[in-house]
mmCIF file of C-alpha atoms in Angstrom:
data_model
loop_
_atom_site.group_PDB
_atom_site.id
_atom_site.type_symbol
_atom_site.label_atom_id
_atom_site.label_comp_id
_atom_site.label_asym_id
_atom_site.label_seq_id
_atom_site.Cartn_x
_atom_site.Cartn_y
_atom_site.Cartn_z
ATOM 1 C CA UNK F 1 -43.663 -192.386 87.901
ATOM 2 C CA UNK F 2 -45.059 -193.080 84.546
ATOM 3 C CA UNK F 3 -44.135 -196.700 85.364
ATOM 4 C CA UNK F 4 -45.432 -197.065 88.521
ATOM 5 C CA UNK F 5 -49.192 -195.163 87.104
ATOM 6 C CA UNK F 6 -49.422 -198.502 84.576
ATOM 7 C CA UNK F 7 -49.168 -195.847 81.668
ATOM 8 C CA UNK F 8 -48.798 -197.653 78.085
ATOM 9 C CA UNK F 9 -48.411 -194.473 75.638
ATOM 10 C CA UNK F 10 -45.855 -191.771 76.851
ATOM 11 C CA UNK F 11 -45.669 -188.394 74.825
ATOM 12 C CA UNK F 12 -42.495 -186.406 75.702
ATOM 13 C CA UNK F 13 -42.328 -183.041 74.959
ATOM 14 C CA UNK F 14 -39.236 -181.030 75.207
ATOM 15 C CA UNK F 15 -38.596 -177.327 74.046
ATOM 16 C CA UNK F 16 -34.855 -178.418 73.276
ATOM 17 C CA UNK F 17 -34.323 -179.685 69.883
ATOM 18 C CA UNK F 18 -31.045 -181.444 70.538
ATOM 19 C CA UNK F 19 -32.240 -183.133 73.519
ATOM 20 C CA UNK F 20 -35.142 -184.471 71.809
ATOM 21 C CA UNK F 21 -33.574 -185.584 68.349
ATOM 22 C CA UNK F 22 -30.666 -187.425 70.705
ATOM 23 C CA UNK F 23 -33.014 -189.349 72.759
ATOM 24 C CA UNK F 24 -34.938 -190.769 69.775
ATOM 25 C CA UNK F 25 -31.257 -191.579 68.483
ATOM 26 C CA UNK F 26 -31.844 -189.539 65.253
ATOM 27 C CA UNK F 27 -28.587 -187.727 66.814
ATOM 28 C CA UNK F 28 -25.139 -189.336 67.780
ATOM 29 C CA UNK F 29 -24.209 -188.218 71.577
ATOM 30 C CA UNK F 30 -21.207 -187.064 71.880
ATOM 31 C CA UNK F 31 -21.335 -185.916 75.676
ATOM 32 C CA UNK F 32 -20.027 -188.972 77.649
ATOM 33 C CA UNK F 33 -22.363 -188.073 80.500
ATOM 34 C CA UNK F 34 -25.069 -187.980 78.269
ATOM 35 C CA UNK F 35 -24.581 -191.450 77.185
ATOM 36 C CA UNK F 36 -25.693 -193.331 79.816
ATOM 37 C CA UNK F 37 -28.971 -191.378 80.192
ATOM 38 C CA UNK F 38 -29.614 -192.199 76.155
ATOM 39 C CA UNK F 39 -29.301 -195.917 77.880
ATOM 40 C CA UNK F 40 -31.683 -195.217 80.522
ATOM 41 C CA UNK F 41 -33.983 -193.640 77.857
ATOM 42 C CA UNK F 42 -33.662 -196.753 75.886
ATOM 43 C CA UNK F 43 -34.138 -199.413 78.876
ATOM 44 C CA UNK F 44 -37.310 -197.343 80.229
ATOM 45 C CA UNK F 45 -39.230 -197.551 76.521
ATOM 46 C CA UNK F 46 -39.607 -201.679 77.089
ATOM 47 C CA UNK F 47 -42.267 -200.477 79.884
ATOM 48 C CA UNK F 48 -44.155 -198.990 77.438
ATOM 49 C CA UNK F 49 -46.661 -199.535 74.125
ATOM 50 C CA UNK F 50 -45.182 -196.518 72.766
ATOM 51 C CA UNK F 51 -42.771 -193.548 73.067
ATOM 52 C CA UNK F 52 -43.119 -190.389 71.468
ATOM 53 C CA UNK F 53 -41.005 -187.478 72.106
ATOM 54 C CA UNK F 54 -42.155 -184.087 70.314
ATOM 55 C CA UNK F 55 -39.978 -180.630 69.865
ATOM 56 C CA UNK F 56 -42.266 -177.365 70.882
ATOM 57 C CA UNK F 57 -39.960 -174.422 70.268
ATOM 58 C CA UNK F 58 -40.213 -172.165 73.741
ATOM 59 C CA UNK F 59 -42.008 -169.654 71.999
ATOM 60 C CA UNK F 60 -44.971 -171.953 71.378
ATOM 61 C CA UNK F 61 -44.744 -172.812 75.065
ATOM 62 C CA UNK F 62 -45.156 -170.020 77.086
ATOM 63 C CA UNK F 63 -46.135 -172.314 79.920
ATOM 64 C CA UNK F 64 -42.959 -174.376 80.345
ATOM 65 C CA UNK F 65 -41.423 -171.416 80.302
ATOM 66 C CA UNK F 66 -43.314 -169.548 83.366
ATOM 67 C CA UNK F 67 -43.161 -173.111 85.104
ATOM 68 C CA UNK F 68 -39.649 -173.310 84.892
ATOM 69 C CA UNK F 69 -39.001 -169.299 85.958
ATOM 70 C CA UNK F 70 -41.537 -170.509 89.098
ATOM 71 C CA UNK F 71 -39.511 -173.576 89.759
ATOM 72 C CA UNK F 72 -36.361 -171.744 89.941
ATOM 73 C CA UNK F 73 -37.602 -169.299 92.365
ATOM 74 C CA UNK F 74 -38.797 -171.752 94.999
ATOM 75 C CA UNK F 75 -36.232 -173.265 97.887
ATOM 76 C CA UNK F 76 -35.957 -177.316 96.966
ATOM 77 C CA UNK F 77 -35.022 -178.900 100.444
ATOM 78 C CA UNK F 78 -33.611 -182.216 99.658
ATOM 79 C CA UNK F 79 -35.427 -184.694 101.945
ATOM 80 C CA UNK F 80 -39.486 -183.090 100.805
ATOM 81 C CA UNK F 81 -41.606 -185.148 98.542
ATOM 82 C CA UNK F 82 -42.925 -182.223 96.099
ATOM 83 C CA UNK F 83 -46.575 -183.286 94.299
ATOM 84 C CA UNK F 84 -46.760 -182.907 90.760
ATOM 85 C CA UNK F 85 -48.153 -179.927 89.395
ATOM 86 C CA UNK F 86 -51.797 -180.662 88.157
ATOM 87 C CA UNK F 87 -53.208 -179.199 84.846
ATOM 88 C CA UNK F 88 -56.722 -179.198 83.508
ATOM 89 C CA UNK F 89 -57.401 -177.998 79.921
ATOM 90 C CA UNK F 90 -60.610 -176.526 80.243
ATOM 91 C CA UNK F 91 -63.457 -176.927 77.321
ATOM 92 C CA UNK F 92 -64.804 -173.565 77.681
ATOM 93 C CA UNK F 93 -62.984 -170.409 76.615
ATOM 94 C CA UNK F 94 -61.564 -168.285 79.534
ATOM 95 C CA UNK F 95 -62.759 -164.610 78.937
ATOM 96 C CA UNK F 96 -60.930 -161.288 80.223
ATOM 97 C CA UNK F 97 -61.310 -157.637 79.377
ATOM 98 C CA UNK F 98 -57.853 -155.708 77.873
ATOM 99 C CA UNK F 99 -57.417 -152.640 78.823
ATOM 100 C CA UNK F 100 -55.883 -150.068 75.734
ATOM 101 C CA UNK F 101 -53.145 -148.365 77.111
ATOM 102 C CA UNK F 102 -54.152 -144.387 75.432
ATOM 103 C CA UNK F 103 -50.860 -142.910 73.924
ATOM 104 C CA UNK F 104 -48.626 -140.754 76.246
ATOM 105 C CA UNK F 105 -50.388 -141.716 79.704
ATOM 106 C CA UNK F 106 -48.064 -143.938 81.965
ATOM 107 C CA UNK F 107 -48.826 -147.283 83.442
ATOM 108 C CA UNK F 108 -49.911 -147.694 87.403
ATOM 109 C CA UNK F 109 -46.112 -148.235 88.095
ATOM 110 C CA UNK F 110 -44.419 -145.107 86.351
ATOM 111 C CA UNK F 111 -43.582 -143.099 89.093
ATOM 112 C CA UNK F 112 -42.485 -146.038 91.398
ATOM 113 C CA UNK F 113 -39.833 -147.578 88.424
ATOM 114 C CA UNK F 114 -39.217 -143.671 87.874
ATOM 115 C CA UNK F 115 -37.914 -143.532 91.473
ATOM 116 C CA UNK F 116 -36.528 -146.938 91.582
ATOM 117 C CA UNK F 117 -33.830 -145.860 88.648
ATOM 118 C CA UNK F 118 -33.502 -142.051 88.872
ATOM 119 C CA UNK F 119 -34.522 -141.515 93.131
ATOM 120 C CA UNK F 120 -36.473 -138.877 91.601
ATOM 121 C CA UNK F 121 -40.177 -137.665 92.353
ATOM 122 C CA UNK F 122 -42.998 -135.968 89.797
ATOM 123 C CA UNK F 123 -42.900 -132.700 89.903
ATOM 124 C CA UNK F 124 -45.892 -131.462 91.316
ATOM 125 C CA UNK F 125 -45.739 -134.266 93.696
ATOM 126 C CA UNK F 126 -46.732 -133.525 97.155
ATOM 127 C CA UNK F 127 -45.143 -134.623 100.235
ATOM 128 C CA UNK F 128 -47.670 -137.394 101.261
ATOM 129 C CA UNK F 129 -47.179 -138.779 97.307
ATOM 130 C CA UNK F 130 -43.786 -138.533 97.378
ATOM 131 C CA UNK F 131 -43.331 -140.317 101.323
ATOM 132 C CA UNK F 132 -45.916 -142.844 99.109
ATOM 133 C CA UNK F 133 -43.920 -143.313 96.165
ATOM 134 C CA UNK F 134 -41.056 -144.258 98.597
ATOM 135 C CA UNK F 135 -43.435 -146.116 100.474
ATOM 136 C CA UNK F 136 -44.129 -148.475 97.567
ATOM 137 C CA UNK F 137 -41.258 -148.653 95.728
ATOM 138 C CA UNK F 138 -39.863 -150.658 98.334
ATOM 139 C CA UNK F 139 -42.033 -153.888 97.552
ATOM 140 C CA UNK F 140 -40.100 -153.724 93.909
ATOM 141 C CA UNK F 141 -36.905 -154.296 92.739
ATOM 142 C CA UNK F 142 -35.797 -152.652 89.177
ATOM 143 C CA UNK F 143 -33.544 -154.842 87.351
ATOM 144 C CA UNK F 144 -32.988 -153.181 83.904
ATOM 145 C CA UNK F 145 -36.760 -152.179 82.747
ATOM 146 C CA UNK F 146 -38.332 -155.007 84.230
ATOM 147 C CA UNK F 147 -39.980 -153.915 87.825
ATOM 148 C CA UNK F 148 -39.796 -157.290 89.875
ATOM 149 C CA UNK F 149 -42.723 -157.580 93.215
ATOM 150 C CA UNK F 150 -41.082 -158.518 96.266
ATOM 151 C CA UNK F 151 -42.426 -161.349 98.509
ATOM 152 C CA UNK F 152 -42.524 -162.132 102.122
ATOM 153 C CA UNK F 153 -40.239 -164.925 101.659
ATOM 154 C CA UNK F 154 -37.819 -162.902 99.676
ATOM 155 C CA UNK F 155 -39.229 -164.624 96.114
ATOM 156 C CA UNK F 156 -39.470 -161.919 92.854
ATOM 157 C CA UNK F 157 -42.431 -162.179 91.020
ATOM 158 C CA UNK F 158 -42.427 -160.240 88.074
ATOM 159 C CA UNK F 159 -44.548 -157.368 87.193
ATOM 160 C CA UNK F 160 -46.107 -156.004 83.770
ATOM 161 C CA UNK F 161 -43.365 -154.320 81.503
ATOM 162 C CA UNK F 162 -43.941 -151.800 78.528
ATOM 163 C CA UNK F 163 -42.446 -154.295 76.318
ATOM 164 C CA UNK F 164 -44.587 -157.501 77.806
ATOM 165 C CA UNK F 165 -47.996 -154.922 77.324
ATOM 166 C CA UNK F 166 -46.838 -154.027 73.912
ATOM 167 C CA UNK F 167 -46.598 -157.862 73.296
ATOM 168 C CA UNK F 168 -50.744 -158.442 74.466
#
């Protein structure tokens, strides 16, 4: 694609050290499959002024990250063209409000994880709370601590955690 858009400096960035070190042949590949893909690399950088490839450990790159967890998630039906995925780095600051979570008060989702992993109501829940609760609890799927939203089309999306708010 690069290629075909006429571009003359490529930067590469990669969150796998091994990877990245092998294609710039600081590394010896000892994969045989690998080998002809280093060759690739290596034919593809005559199209180009210059190549740069650049290691960002994952945890500096929360982005790939959430991309990748999106990608994996979606249905991939051989024969579709997919678009790339445009990003614009804005030049003004993005502003939102945080909410402080007060000590011993429960997130939104308490009682619905509560019921998810122990089928068990609050106690001075009434009936219409508790046919609620169920109600709710089954657009989520528990999986460990992490509460998961269901989708339409059967994707997960994943919710807010303690340990993710902790994290903010």
């Amino acid at each position: 694609m690069a290629v075909d858009l006429d571009v003359e400096e490529l930067l590469i960035m990669g969150d796998s050290d091994l990877i990245i070190r092998q294609a710039q042949g600081e590394w010896e590949i000892l994969d045989i499959k690998l080998i002809l893909y280093r060759q690739h690399v290596e034919d593809l950088r005559k199209w180009f002024k210059s190549v740069e490839f650049r290691y960002i450990p994952r945890f500096h790159n929360e982005l790939a990250y959430e991309l990748a967890t999106l990608a994996s998630m979606l249905p991939y039906p051989g024969n579709v063209h997919i678009h790339p995925l445009e990003i614009q780095i804005r030049e003004r600051h993005g502003y939102f409000n945080a909410i402080e979570i007060e000590p011993n008060v429960h997130p939104w989702y308490h009682d619905i994880k509560r019921f998810l992993k122990t089928k068990e109501y609050p106690e001075q829940a009434s009936g219409d709370q508790k046919r609620t609760i169920r109600r709710l609890s089954s657009s989520f799927f528990l999986n460990r601590e992490v509460l998961y939203k269901r989708t339409q089309n059967l994707n997960l999306l994943s919710s807010i955690d303690d340990k993710k708010l902790k994290r903010s």
